[in-house]
JSON list of C-alpha atoms in Angstrom, two decimals:
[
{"chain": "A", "resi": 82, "resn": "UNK", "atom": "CA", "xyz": [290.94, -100.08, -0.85]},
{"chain": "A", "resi": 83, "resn": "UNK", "atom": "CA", "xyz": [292.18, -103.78, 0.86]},
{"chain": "A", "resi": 84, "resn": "UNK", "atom": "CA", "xyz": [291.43, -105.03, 4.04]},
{"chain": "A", "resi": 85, "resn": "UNK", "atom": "CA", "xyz": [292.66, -108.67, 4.60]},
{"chain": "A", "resi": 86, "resn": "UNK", "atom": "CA", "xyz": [291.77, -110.17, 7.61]},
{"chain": "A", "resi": 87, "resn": "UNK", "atom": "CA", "xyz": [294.01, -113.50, 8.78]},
{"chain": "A", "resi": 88, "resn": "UNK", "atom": "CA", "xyz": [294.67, -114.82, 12.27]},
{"chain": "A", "resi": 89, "resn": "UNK", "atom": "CA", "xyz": [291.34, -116.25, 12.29]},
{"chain": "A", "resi": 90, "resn": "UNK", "atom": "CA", "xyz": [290.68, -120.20, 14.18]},
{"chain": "A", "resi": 91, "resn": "UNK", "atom": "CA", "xyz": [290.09, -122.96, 17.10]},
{"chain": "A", "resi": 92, "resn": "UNK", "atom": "CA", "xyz": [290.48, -121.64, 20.44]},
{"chain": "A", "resi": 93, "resn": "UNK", "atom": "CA", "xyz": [289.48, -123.14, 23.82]},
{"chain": "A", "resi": 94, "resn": "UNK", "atom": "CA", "xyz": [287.59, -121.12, 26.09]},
{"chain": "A", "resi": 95, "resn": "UNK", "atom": "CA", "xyz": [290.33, -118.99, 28.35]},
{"chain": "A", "resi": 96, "resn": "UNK", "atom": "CA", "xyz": [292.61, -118.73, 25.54]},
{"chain": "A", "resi": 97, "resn": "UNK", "atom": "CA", "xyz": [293.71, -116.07, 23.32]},
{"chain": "A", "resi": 98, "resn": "UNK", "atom": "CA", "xyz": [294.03, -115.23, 19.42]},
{"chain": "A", "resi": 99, "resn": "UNK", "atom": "CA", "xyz": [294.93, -112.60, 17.42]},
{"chain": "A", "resi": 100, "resn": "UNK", "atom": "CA", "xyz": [293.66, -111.50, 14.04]},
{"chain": "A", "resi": 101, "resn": "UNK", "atom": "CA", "xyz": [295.48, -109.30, 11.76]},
{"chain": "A", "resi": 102, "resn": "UNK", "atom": "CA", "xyz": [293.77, -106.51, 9.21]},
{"chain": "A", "resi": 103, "resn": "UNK", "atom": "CA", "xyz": [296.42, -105.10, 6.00]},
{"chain": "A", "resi": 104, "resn": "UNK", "atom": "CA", "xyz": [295.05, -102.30, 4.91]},
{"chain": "A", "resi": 105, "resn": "UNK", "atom": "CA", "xyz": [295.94, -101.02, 1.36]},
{"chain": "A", "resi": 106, "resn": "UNK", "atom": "CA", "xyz": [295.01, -98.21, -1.50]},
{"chain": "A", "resi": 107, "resn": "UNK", "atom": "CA", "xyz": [293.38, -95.86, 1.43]},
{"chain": "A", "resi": 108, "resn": "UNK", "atom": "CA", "xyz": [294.24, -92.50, 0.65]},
{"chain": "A", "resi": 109, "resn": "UNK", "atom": "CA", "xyz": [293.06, -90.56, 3.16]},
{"chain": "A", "resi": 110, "resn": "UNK", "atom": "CA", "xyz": [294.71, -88.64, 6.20]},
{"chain": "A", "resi": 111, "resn": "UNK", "atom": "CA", "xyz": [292.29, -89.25, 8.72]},
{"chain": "A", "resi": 112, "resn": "UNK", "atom": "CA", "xyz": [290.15, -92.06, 9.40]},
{"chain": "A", "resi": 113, "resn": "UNK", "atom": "CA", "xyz": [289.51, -95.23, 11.17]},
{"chain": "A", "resi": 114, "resn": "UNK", "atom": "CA", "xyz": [289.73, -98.92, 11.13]},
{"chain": "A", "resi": 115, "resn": "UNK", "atom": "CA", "xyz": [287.92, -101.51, 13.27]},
{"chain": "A", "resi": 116, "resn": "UNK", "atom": "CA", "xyz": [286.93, -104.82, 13.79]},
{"chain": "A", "resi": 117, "resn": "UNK", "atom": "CA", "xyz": [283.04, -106.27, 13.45]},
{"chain": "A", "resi": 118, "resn": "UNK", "atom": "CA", "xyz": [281.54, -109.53, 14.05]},
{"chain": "A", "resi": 119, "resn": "UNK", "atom": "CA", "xyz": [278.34, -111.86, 12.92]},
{"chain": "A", "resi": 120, "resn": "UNK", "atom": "CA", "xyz": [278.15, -114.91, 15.06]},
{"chain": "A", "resi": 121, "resn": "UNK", "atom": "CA", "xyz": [275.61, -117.61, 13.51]},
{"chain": "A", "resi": 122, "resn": "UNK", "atom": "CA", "xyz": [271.82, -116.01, 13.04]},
{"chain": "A", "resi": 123, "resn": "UNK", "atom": "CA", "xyz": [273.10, -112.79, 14.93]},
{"chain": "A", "resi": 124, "resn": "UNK", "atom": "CA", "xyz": [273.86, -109.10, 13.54]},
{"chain": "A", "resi": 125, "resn": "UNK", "atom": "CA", "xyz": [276.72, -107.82, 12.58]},
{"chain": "A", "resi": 126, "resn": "UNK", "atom": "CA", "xyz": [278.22, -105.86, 15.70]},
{"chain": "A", "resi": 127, "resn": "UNK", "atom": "CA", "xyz": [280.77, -103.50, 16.34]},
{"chain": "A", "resi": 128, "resn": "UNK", "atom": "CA", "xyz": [283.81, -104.52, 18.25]},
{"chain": "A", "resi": 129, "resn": "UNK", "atom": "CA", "xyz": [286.70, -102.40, 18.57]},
{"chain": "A", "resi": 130, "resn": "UNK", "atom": "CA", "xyz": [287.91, -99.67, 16.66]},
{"chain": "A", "resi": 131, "resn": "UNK", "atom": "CA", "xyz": [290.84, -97.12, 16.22]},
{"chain": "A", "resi": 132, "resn": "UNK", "atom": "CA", "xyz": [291.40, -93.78, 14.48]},
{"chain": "A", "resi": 133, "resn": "UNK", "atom": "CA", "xyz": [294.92, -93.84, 12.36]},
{"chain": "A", "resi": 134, "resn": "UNK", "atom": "CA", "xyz": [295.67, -90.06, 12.94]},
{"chain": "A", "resi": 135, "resn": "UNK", "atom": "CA", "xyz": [295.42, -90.05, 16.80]},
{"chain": "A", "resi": 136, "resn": "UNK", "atom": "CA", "xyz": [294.83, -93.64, 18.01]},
{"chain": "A", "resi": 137, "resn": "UNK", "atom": "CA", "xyz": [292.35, -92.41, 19.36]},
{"chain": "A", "resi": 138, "resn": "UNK", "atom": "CA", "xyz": [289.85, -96.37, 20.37]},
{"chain": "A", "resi": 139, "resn": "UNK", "atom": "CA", "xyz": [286.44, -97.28, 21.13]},
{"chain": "A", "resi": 140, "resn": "UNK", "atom": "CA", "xyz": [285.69, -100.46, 22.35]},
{"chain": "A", "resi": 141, "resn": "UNK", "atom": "CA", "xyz": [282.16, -102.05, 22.30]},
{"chain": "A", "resi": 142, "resn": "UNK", "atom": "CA", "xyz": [280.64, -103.53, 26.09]},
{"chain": "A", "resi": 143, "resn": "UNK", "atom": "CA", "xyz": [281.42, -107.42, 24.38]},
{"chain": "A", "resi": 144, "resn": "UNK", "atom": "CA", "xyz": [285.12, -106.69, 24.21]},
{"chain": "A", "resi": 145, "resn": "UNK", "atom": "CA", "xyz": [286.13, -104.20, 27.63]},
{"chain": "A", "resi": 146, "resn": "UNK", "atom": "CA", "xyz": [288.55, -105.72, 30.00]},
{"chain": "A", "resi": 147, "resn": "UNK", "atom": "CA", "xyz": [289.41, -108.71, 26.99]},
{"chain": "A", "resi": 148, "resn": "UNK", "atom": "CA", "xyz": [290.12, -107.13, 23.81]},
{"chain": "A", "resi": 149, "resn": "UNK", "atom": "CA", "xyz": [292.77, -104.39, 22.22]},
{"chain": "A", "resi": 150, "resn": "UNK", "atom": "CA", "xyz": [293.06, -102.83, 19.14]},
{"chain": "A", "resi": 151, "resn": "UNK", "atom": "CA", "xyz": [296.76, -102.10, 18.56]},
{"chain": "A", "resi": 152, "resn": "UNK", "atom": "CA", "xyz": [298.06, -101.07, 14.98]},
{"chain": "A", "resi": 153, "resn": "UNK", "atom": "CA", "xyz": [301.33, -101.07, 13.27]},
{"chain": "A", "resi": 154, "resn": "UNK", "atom": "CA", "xyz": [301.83, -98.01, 11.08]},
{"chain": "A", "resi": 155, "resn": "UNK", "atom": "CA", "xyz": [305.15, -99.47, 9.51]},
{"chain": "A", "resi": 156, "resn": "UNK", "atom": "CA", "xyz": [303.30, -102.67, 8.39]},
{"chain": "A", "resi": 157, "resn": "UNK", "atom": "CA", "xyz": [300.07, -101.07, 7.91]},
{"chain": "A", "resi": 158, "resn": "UNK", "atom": "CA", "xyz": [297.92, -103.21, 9.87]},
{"chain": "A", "resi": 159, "resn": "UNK", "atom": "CA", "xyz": [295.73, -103.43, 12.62]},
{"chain": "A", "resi": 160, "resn": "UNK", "atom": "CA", "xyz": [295.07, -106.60, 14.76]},
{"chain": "A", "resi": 161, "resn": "UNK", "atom": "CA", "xyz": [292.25, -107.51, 17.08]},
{"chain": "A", "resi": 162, "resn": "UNK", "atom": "CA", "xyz": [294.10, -109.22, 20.30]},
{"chain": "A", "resi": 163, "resn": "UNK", "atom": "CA", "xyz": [291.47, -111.34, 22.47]},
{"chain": "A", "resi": 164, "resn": "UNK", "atom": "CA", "xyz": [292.14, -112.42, 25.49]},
{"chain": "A", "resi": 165, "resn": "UNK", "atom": "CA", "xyz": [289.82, -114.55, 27.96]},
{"chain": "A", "resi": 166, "resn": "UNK", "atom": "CA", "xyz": [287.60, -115.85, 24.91]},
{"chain": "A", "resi": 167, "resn": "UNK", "atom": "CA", "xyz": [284.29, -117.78, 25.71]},
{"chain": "A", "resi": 168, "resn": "UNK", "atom": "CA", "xyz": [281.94, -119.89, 23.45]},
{"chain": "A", "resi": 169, "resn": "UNK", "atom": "CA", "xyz": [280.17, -115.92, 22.73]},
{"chain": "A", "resi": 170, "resn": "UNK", "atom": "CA", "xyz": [283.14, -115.00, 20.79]},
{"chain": "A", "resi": 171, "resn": "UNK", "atom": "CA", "xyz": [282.35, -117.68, 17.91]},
{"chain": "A", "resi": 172, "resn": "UNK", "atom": "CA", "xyz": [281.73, -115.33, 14.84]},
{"chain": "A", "resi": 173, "resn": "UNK", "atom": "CA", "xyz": [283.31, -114.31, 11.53]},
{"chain": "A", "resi": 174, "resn": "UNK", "atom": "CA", "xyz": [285.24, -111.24, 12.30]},
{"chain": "A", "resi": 175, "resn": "UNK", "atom": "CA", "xyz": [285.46, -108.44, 9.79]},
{"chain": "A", "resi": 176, "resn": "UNK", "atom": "CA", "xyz": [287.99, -106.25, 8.98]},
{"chain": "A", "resi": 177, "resn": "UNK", "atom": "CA", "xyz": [286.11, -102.46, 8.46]},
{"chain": "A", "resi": 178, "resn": "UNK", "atom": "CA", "xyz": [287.64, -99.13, 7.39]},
{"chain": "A", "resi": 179, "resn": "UNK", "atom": "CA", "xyz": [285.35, -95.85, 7.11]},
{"chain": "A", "resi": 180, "resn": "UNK", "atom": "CA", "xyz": [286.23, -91.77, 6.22]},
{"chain": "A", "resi": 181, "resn": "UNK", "atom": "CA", "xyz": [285.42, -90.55, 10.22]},
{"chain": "A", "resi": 182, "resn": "UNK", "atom": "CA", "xyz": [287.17, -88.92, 12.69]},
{"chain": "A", "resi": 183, "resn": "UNK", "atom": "CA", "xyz": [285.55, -90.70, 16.00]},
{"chain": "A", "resi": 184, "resn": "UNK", "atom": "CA", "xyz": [286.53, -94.47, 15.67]},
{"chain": "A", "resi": 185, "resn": "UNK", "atom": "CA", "xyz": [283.24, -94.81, 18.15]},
{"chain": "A", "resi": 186, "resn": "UNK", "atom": "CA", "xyz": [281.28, -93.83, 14.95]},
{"chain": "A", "resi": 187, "resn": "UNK", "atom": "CA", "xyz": [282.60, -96.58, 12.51]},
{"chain": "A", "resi": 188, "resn": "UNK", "atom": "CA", "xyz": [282.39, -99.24, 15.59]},
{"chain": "A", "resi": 189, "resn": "UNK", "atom": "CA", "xyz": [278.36, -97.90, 15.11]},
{"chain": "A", "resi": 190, "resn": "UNK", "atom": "CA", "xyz": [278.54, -98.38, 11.31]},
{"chain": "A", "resi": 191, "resn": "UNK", "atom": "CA", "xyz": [279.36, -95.53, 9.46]},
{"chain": "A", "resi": 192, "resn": "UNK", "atom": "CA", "xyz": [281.93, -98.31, 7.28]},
{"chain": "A", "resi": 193, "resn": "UNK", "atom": "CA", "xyz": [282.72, -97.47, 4.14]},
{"chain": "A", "resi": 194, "resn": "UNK", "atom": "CA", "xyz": [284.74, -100.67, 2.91]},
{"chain": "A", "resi": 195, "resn": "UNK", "atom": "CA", "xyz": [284.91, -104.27, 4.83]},
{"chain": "A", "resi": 196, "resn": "UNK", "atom": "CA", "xyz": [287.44, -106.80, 4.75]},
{"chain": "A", "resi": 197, "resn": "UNK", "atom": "CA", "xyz": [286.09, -110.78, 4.03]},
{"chain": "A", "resi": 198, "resn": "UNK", "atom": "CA", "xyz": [285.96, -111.84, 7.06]},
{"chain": "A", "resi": 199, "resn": "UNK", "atom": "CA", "xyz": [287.68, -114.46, 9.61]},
{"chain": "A", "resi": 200, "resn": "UNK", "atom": "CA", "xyz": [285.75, -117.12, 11.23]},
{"chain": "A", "resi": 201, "resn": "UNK", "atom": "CA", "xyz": [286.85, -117.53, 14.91]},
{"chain": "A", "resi": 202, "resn": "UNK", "atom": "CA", "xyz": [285.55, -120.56, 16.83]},
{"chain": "A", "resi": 203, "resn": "UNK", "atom": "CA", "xyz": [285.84, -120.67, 20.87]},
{"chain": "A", "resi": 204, "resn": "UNK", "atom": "CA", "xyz": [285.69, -124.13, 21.86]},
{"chain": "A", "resi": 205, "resn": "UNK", "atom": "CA", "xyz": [284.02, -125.19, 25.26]}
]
């Protein structure tokens, strides 16, 4: 399994980016994909995730009202779009895929394979 994040840079505060996850070798019917981060001296969070069978998402408090999670089934990849970003979004952003049904439970951790990460860097 591949997950290789892009998208990834300097934004001003206000502004918007959006990050890109291609996933590859996953063989499985049913399962999710999501996006983490780790801002400097911080733990890795949850941010927003999606199942690929229903689209079924689960977003964490941090990214309500700012962030989607829309996916592209004929490209294979999932982006992270993030509007309104503030100083708070500077972090590496991972790319995370795991075997379960509830996206809500790999946006909690239950990952089973993570991308290399993206550093994003809101500017104030």
């Amino acid at each position: 399994v591949q997950l290789v994040e892009s998208g990834g840079g300097l934004v001003q505060a206000g502004g918007s980016l959006r990050l890109s996850c291609a996933i590859s070798g996953f063989a499985f019917d049913d399962y999710s994909i999501g996006w983490f981060r780790q801002a400097p001296g911080k733990q890795r969070e949850g941010v927003s995730c999606i199942n690929k069978r229903d689209y079924s998402t689960h977003s964490e408090e941090p990214a309500k009202g700012r962030f989607t999670i829309p996916s592209d089934n004929a490209k294979n990849t999932v982006y992270l779009q993030m509007n309104s970003l503030k100083p708070d979004d500077t972090a590496v952003y991972y790319c995370a895929a795991g075997r379960v049904s509830y996206p809500e439970r790999l946006c909690w951790g239950l990952v089973d394979y993570w991308g290399r990460g993206t550093l994003v860097t809101v500017s104030s």
